[in-house]
Backbone as CSV, one residue per row, in Angstrom:
resi,resn,N_x,N_y,N_z,CA_x,CA_y,CA_z,C_x,C_y,C_z
1,MET,124.341,170.841,-115.041,123.223,170.529,-114.197,123.387,169.133,-113.609
2,ASN,124.134,169.007,-112.572,124.327,167.707,-111.952,123.628,167.712,-110.609
3,MET,122.530,166.985,-110.509,121.808,166.900,-109.245,121.333,165.477,-109.047
4,ASN,120.923,165.173,-107.827,120.529,163.788,-107.558,119.092,163.507,-107.989
5,GLU,118.792,162.235,-108.089,117.484,161.766,-108.562,116.353,162.295,-107.685
6,SER,116.568,162.313,-106.389,115.547,162.778,-105.465,115.171,164.237,-105.746
7,ALA,116.163,165.080,-105.906,115.911,166.498,-106.184,115.184,166.655,-107.509
8,GLU,115.576,165.877,-108.514,114.896,165.929,-109.804,113.437,165.523,-109.669
9,ASN,113.163,164.501,-108.851,111.782,164.068,-108.634,110.955,165.155,-107.950
10,TYR,111.544,165.859,-106.988,110.833,166.958,-106.339,110.503,168.050,-107.351
11,LEU,111.472,168.421,-108.169,111.232,169.476,-109.155,110.161,169.062,-110.160
12,GLU,110.217,167.812,-110.610,109.208,167.313,-111.541,107.821,167.333,-110.891
13,THR,107.745,166.947,-109.638,106.469,166.949,-108.911,105.927,168.365,-108.772
14,ILE,106.790,169.315,-108.469,106.360,170.715,-108.367,105.804,171.181,-109.717
15,LEU,106.476,170.828,-110.800,106.005,171.198,-112.134,104.620,170.614,-112.401
16,ILE,104.457,169.334,-112.148,103.177,168.658,-112.391,102.072,169.291,-111.544
17,LEU,102.359,169.528,-110.269,101.358,170.130,-109.391,101.013,171.552,-109.818
18,SER,102.006,172.295,-110.298,101.757,173.685,-110.707,100.842,173.755,-111.923
19,ARG,100.774,172.681,-112.687,99.867,172.622,-113.835,98.443,172.254,-113.408
20,ARG,98.323,171.640,-112.235,97.023,171.178,-111.732,96.403,172.093,-110.687
21,LEU,97.239,172.750,-109.908,96.760,173.529,-108.768,97.049,175.017,-108.956
22,PRO,96.245,175.864,-108.323,96.518,177.308,-108.425,97.827,177.708,-107.725
23,VAL,98.151,177.018,-106.626,99.414,177.233,-105.913,99.933,175.883,-105.431
24,VAL,101.244,175.781,-105.256,101.861,174.548,-104.763,102.434,174.829,-103.379
25,ARG,102.085,173.952,-102.444,102.589,174.058,-101.077,103.285,172.758,-100.705
26,SER,104.055,172.772,-99.652,104.755,171.565,-99.191,103.800,170.418,-98.944
27,VAL,102.645,170.711,-98.375,101.673,169.660,-98.085,101.187,168.999,-99.377
28,ASP,101.065,169.769,-100.454,100.653,169.204,-101.746,101.705,168.227,-102.265
29,ILE,102.961,168.601,-102.109,104.070,167.746,-102.555,104.101,166.471,-101.716
30,ALA,103.931,166.622,-100.408,103.919,165.458,-99.506,102.812,164.489,-99.891
31,LEU,101.616,165.002,-100.156,100.497,164.147,-100.546,100.758,163.462,-101.887
32,GLU,101.277,164.210,-102.851,101.525,163.672,-104.193,102.588,162.572,-104.168
33,MET,103.626,162.776,-103.374,104.743,161.833,-103.359,104.611,160.777,-102.256
34,ASN,103.582,160.950,-101.409,103.357,160.048,-100.290,104.558,160.037,-99.326
35,PHE,105.062,161.249,-99.034,106.176,161.440,-98.105,105.668,162.216,-96.896
36,LYS,106.450,162.170,-95.815,106.133,162.965,-94.633,106.457,164.425,-94.916
37,LYS,105.670,165.315,-94.318,105.889,166.739,-94.528,107.288,167.172,-94.057
38,SER,107.808,166.519,-93.020,109.141,166.874,-92.530,110.213,166.592,-93.584
39,SER,110.061,165.509,-94.322,111.011,165.195,-95.401,110.931,166.242,-96.505
40,ILE,109.724,166.660,-96.809,109.505,167.663,-97.851,110.136,168.986,-97.425
41,SER,109.973,169.351,-96.162,110.525,170.619,-95.670,112.032,170.678,-95.844
42,VAL,112.707,169.595,-95.519,114.170,169.541,-95.678,114.550,169.671,-97.157
43,ALA,113.845,168.940,-98.005,114.139,168.976,-99.440,113.885,170.366,-100.016
44,MET,112.781,171.001,-99.616,112.467,172.341,-100.135,113.507,173.355,-99.689
45,LYS,114.001,173.191,-98.476,115.061,174.091,-97.986,116.296,173.948,-98.874
46,ASN,116.672,172.719,-99.178,117.847,172.494,-100.032,117.629,173.036,-101.443
47,LEU,116.451,172.801,-102.009,116.161,173.309,-103.354,116.153,174.836,-103.371
48,ARG,115.606,175.443,-102.330,115.580,176.910,-102.243,116.992,177.470,-102.113
49,GLU,117.793,176.872,-101.230,119.167,177.355,-101.019,120.030,177.204,-102.271
50,ASN,119.691,176.237,-103.123,120.453,176.033,-104.355,119.850,176.752,-105.559
51,GLY,118.824,177.551,-105.321,118.268,178.398,-106.369,117.335,177.714,-107.351
52,TYR,116.745,176.570,-106.962,115.833,175.862,-107.864,114.371,176.235,-107.646
53,ILE,114.050,176.730,-106.458,112.689,177.158,-106.152,112.723,178.445,-105.338
54,THR,111.570,179.110,-105.309,111.359,180.197,-104.356,110.154,179.792,-103.514
55,VAL,110.131,180.284,-102.288,109.016,180.017,-101.392,108.530,181.359,-100.867
56,SER,107.263,181.672,-101.128,106.703,182.948,-100.686,106.472,182.926,-99.178
57,SER,106.178,184.089,-98.622,105.903,184.175,-97.177,104.662,183.364,-96.804
58,ALA,103.776,183.125,-97.789,102.580,182.312,-97.547,102.855,180.815,-97.734
59,GLY,104.094,180.468,-98.103,104.464,179.065,-98.265,104.210,178.504,-99.660
60,PHE,103.968,179.387,-100.631,103.735,178.941,-102.002,105.076,178.705,-102.691
61,ILE,105.212,177.544,-103.313,106.470,177.120,-103.927,106.396,177.332,-105.431
62,THR,107.426,177.982,-105.963,107.501,178.266,-107.395,108.875,177.856,-107.905
63,LEU,108.910,177.254,-109.068,110.187,176.913,-109.693,110.865,178.172,-110.208
64,THR,112.173,178.268,-110.015,112.938,179.344,-110.641,113.201,178.928,-112.091
65,GLU,113.804,179.788,-112.847,114.146,179.441,-114.235,115.040,178.197,-114.262
66,LYS,116.013,178.173,-113.368,116.932,177.032,-113.268,116.187,175.755,-112.869
67,GLY,115.258,175.855,-111.928,114.468,174.715,-111.498,113.508,174.249,-112.579
68,HIS,112.929,175.201,-113.289,111.995,174.877,-114.367,112.708,174.131,-115.493
69,GLU,113.921,174.538,-115.785,114.702,173.895,-116.849,114.902,172.404,-116.556
70,ILE,115.250,172.090,-115.331,115.464,170.687,-114.947,114.139,169.941,-114.903
71,ALA,113.119,170.548,-114.300,111.805,169.897,-114.205,111.248,169.597,-115.597
72,ASP,111.367,170.546,-116.513,110.882,170.336,-117.881,111.620,169.184,-118.556
73,MET,112.935,169.135,-118.359,113.744,168.076,-118.964,113.322,166.705,-118.424
74,ILE,113.195,166.586,-117.120,112.827,165.308,-116.501,111.415,164.909,-116.906
75,TYR,110.492,165.860,-116.924,109.107,165.567,-117.298,109.024,165.123,-118.765
76,GLU,109.759,165.782,-119.635,109.768,165.375,-121.044,110.300,163.952,-121.190
77,ARG,111.392,163.669,-120.513,111.963,162.319,-120.567,110.952,161.294,-120.063
78,HIS,110.325,161.598,-118.948,109.378,160.662,-118.355,108.205,160.390,-119.294
79,THR,107.585,161.446,-119.790,106.413,161.249,-120.637,106.785,160.551,-121.939
80,PHE,107.921,160.912,-122.520,108.332,160.286,-123.770,108.668,158.811,-123.561
81,LEU,109.523,158.532,-122.578,109.940,157.144,-122.341,108.764,156.264,-121.922
82,SER,107.892,156.788,-121.085,106.716,156.035,-120.669,105.819,155.727,-121.867
83,GLY,105.600,156.718,-122.709,104.791,156.513,-123.910,105.416,155.520,-124.868
84,TRP,106.720,155.606,-125.021,107.451,154.694,-125.912,107.356,153.258,-125.411
85,LEU,107.586,153.069,-124.118,107.510,151.722,-123.548,106.100,151.155,-123.659
86,THR,105.118,151.989,-123.436,103.724,151.549,-123.582,103.453,151.152,-125.032
87,ALA,103.959,151.940,-125.978,103.778,151.622,-127.400,104.458,150.306,-127.766
88,LEU,105.502,149.936,-127.033,106.189,148.666,-127.269,105.445,147.482,-126.648
89,GLY,104.356,147.765,-125.922,103.558,146.696,-125.347,103.730,146.501,-123.854
90,ILE,104.501,147.350,-123.205,104.694,147.268,-121.759,103.444,147.853,-121.088
91,ASP,102.962,147.202,-120.019,101.779,147.748,-119.353,102.108,149.118,-118.758
92,GLU,101.084,149.954,-118.632,101.281,151.354,-118.238,101.992,151.524,-116.907
93,LYS,101.654,150.710,-115.920,102.272,150.835,-114.600,103.775,150.544,-114.672
94,THR,104.135,149.444,-115.326,105.548,149.081,-115.474,106.281,150.121,-116.312
95,ALA,105.656,150.577,-117.389,106.274,151.589,-118.257,106.567,152.865,-117.468
96,ALA,105.612,153.294,-116.644,105.807,154.504,-115.840,106.931,154.318,-114.824
97,GLN,106.975,153.142,-114.175,108.033,152.869,-113.191,109.403,152.828,-113.864
98,ASP,109.495,152.149,-115.006,110.770,152.059,-115.717,111.205,153.429,-116.228
99,ALA,110.258,154.181,-116.775,110.574,155.522,-117.279,111.096,156.404,-116.149
100,CYS,110.528,156.248,-114.962,110.954,157.050,-113.814,112.413,156.767,-113.458
101,ARG,112.833,155.531,-113.598,114.242,155.213,-113.327,115.142,155.664,-114.476
102,MET,114.696,155.417,-115.699,115.508,155.745,-116.876,115.727,157.253,-117.036
103,GLU,114.724,158.050,-116.715,114.781,159.494,-116.954,115.937,160.169,-116.225
104,HIS,116.415,159.553,-115.163,117.473,160.171,-114.357,118.880,159.766,-114.790
105,VAL,119.003,158.656,-115.489,120.340,158.151,-115.796,120.726,158.260,-117.269
106,ILE,119.750,158.438,-118.134,120.055,158.494,-119.561,120.756,159.820,-119.879
107,SER,121.769,159.747,-120.723,122.499,160.961,-121.097,121.650,161.798,-122.052
108,PRO,121.904,163.092,-122.110,121.175,163.932,-123.075,121.346,163.434,-124.511
109,GLU,122.543,162.950,-124.839,122.810,162.468,-126.200,121.990,161.222,-126.512
110,SER,121.956,160.279,-125.582,121.187,159.053,-125.809,119.696,159.339,-125.884
111,PHE,119.202,160.206,-125.007,117.779,160.532,-125.044,117.420,161.192,-126.373
112,ALA,118.241,162.138,-126.812,117.971,162.824,-128.079,117.986,161.838,-129.247
113,ALA,118.928,160.902,-129.230,119.016,159.918,-130.316,117.795,158.999,-130.320
114,ILE,117.385,158.533,-129.146,116.199,157.677,-129.056,114.963,158.446,-129.504
115,LYS,114.818,159.651,-129.025,113.658,160.471,-129.377,113.617,160.719,-130.884
116,ASN,114.753,161.040,-131.458,114.843,161.283,-132.889,114.483,160.015,-133.674
117,TYR,115.034,158.896,-133.275,114.773,157.629,-133.960,113.289,157.245,-133.876
118,VAL,112.742,157.308,-132.672,111.356,156.924,-132.471,110.416,157.853,-133.232
119,THR,110.704,159.133,-133.172,109.862,160.118,-133.850,109.860,159.893,-135.364
120,LYS,111.006,159.564,-135.918,111.107,159.335,-137.366,110.517,158.009,-137.794
121,ASN,110.520,157.014,-136.904,110.166,155.648,-137.294,108.876,155.108,-136.690
122,SER,108.101,155.949,-136.064,106.863,155.420,-135.476,105.776,156.487,-135.484
123,GLU,104.649,156.073,-135.029,103.503,156.971,-134.926,103.149,157.185,-133.463
124,MET,104.146,157.310,-132.623,103.937,157.456,-131.179,103.261,158.753,-130.863
């Protein structure tokens, strides 16, 4: 699963929106990410062509199994790292921004080791 940070952010956003809204549309993603709808359209086309999402005839966007796998991984990393940084005393805004950068570059092995260590040694 080698994809760029931007694509991972789109998939994570679709996941988050799908938990909040009955359906996810391009306009919802544009509003959430504060991007132009034209940028979203290009990104959704690429994600669809690569099998990460499906788009219904009504324009409803759904993660495929492959897309869900990546979105779940990125979302887990984000929530865990953000929570960990906050527990270390970092303010929430900075923790969220740092977690957003870290979630894309940390290896699966390093994330698992950090998660295991923190889980065993704290009350996070």
